[in-house]
Coordinates of C-alpha atoms in Angstrom, one line a residue:
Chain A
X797 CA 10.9 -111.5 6.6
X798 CA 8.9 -109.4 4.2
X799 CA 10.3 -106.5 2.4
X800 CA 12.3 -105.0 -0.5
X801 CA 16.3 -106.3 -0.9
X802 CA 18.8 -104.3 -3.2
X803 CA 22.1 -105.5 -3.6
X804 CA 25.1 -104.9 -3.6
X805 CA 25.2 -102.3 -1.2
X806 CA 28.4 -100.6 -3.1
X807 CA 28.9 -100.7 -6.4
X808 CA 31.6 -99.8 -8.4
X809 CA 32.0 -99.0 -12.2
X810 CA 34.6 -98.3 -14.8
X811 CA 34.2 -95.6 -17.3
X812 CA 32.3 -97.5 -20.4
X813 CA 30.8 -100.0 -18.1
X814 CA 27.2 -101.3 -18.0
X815 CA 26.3 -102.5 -14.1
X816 CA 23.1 -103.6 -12.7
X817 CA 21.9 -103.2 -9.6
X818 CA 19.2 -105.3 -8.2
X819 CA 16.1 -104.9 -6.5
X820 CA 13.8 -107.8 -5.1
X821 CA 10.6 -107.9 -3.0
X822 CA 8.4 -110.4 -1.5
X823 CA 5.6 -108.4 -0.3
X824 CA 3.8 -109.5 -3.3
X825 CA 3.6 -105.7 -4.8
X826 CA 2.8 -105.3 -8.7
X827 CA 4.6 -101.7 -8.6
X828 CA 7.9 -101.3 -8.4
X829 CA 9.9 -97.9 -8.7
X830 CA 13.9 -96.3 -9.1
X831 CA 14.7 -93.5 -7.9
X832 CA 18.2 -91.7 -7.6
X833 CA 19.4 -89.5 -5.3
X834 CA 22.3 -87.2 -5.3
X835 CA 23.7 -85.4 -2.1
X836 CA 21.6 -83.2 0.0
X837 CA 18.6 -83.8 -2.7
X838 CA 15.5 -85.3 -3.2
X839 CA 14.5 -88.9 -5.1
X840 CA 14.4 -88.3 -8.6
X841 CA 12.4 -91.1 -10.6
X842 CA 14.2 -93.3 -13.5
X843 CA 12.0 -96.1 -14.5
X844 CA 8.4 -97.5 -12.9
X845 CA 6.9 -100.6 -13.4
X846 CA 3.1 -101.1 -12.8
X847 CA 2.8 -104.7 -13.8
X848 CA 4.7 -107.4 -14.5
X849 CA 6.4 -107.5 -18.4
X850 CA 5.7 -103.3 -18.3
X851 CA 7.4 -100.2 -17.3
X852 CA 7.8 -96.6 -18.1
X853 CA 10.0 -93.7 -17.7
X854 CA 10.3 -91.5 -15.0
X855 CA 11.9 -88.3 -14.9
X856 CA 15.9 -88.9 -15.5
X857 CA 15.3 -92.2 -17.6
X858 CA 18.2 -91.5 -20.2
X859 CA 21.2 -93.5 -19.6
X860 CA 18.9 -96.3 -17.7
X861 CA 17.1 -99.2 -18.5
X862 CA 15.1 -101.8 -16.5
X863 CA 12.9 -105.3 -17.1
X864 CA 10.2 -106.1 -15.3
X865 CA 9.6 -110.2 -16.3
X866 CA 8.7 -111.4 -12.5
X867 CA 6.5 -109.7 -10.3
X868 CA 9.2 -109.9 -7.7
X869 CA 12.3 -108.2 -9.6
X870 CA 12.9 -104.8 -11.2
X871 CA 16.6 -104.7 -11.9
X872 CA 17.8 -101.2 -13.2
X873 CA 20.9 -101.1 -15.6
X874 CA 23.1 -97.9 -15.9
X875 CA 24.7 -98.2 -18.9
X876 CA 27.8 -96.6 -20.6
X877 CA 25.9 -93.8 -21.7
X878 CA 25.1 -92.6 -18.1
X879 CA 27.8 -90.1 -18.0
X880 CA 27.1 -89.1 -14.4
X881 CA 26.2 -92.3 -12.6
X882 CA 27.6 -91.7 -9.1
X883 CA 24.6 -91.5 -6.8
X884 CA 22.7 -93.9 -4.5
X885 CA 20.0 -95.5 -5.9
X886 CA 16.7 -96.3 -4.0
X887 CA 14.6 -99.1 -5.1
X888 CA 10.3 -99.0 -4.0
X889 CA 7.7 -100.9 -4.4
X890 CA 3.7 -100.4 -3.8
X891 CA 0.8 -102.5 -4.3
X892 CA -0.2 -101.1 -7.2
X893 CA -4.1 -100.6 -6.3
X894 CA -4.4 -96.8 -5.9
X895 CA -1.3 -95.4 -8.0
X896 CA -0.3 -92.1 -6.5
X897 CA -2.2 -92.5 -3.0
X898 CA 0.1 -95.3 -1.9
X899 CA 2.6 -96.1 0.7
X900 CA 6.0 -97.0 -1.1
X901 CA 8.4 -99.2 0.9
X902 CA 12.1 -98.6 0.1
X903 CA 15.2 -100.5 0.2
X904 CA 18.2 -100.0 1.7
X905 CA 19.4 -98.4 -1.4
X906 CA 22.7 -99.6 -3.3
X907 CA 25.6 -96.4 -4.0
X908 CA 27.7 -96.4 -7.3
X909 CA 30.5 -95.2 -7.5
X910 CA 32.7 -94.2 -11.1
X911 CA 36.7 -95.6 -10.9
Chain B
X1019 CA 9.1 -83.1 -11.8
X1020 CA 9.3 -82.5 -7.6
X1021 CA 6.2 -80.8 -6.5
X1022 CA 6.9 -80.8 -2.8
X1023 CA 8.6 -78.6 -1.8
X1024 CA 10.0 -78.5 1.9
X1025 CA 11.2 -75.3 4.4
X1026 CA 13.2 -74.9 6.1
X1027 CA 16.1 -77.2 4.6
X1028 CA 17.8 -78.0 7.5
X1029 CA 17.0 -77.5 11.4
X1030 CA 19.2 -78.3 14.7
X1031 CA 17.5 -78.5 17.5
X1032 CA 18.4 -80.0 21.2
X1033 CA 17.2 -83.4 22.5
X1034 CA 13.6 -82.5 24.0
X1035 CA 12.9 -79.3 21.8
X1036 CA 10.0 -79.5 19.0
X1037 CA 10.5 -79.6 15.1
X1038 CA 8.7 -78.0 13.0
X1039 CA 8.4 -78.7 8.6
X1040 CA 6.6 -77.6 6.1
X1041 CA 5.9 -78.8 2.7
X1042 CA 4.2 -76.7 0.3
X1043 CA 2.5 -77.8 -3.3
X1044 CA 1.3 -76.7 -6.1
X1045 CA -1.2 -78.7 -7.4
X1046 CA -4.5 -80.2 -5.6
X1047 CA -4.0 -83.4 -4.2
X1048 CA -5.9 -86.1 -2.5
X1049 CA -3.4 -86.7 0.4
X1050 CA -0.1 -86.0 1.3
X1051 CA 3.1 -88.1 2.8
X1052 CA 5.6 -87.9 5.0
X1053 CA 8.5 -90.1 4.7
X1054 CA 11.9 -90.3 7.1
X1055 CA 15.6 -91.1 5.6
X1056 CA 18.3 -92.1 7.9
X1057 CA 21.6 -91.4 7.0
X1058 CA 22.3 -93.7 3.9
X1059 CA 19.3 -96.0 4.5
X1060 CA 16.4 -95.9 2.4
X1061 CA 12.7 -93.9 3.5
X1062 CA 10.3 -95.2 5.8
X1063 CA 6.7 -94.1 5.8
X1064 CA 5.7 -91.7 8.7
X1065 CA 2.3 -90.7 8.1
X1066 CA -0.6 -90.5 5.1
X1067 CA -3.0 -87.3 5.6
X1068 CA -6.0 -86.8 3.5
X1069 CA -7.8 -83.9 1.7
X1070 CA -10.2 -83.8 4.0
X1071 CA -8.0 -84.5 7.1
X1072 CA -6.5 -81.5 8.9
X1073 CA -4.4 -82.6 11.6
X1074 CA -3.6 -86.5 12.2
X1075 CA -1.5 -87.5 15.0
X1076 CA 1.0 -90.6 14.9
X1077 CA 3.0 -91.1 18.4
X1078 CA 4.8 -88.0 18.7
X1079 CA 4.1 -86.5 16.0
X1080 CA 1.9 -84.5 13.8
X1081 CA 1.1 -83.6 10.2
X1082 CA -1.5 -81.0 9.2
X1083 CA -2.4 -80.1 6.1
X1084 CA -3.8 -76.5 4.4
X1085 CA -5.5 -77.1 1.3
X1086 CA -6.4 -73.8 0.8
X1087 CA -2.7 -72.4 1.1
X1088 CA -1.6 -76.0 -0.4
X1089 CA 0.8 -76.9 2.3
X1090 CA 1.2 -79.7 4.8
X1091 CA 3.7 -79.5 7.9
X1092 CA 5.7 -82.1 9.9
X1093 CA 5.7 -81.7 13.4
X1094 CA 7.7 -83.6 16.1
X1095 CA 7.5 -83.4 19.8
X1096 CA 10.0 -83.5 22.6
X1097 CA 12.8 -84.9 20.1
X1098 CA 15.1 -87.5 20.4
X1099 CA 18.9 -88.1 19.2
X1100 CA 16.9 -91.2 17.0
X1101 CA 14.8 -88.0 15.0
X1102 CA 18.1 -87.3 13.6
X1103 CA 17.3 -88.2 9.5
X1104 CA 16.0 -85.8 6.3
X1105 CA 12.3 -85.8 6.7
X1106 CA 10.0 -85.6 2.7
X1107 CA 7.1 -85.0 1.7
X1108 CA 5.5 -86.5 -0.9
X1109 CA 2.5 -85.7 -3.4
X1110 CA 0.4 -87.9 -6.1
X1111 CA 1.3 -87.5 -9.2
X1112 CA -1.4 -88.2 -11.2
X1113 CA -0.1 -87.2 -14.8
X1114 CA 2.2 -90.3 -14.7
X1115 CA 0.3 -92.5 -11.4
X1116 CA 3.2 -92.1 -9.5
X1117 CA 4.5 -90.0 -5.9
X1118 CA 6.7 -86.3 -6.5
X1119 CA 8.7 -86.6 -3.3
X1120 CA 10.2 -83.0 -2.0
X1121 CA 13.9 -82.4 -1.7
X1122 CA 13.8 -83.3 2.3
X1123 CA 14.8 -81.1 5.6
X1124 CA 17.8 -82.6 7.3
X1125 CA 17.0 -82.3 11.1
X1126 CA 19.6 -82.9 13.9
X1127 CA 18.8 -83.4 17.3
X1128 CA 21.7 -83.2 19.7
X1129 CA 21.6 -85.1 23.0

């Protein structure tokens, strides 16, 4: 089956604690994006990578970080200094051809919770 | 930041009615998308529509889009309990190559 896997599907992190969530694909997409979304909004973009061993910040980057060193992973980190992390996180990739004029396909998105 | 921008927010309807979003921009753009959320699933792609495109039809439903008033609406016939989801739009965003995705209309169709 082709698509885009996150995992876990819950996550759960204590106050000072870095956790990554994961995001692979095999549709053989060079762009890869994170988004976040909070209740009742819309996706707000962290990090995008267009190519492999590149990325760059979104709009809410602070408190993130990613690595992009395969083609078919873009793991997101939220860090310690994320002092609101609680939100479900969407993962998307795109083939990277026609930036801005693409479909993105999504995964099933992974929610973080704060203990 | 989110260009798209949807109305209304949120829309009940009963199994069989029509609904009825629109999206509204504020820059020009070279297309448009829709894009449909279950509840705590991620988006699925509905429907592209082009500049030069005013209507486009996809099953039941369709998308047209004004680029003179710069807005785009969603449009789904005789609705079924499975339309239930938030519904975006999304717009290039060509300062940074990327999509501005709307804050969403949650509809509800009740059998």
């Amino acid at each position: 089956d082709g698509g885009i896997t996150q995992s876990p599907k819950y996550l759960f992190r204590k106050e000072g604690q870095n956790v990554t969530l994961s995001c692979e694909q095999n549709l053989n997409h060079d762009a890869m994006y994170w988004y976040r979304q909070d209740p009742g909004q819309g996706l707000r973009l962290i990090y995008y990578s267009q190519i492999v061993n590149d990325f760059q910040k979104g709009d809410i980057a602070e408190g993130y970080s990613v690595s992009r060193e395969k083609k078919e992973s873009f793991p997101l980190t939220v860090t310690s200094a994320q002092k609101n992390p609680t939100a479900f996180y969407l993962c998307a990739s795109s083939t990277g051809t026609a930036f801005g004029e693409e479909t993105q396909y999504f995964g099933p998105g992974t929610r973080l919770l704060v203990l | 930041s989110q260009q798209g921008e949807e109305d209304p927010q949120a829309l009940s309807i009963q199994e069989g009615e029509n609904a009825t979003m629109n999206c509204s921009y504020k820059t020009s753009i070279n297309n448009l998308q829709w894009y449909r959320q279950n509840s705590g699933r991620g988006l699925v792609h509905l429907i592209l529509i082009r500049s030069n495109e005013r209507e486009k039809h996809s099953g039941r439903l369709r998308v047209t889009l004004d680029t003179s008033k710069k807005s785009s609406s969603l449009l789904i016939t005789a609705s079924r309990a499975a339309d239930t989801a938030s519904y975006f739009c999304a717009t290039p965003h060509y300062g940074n190559n990327r999509l501005a995705f709307g804050k969403g209309n949650q509809v509800v169709v009740i059998p």
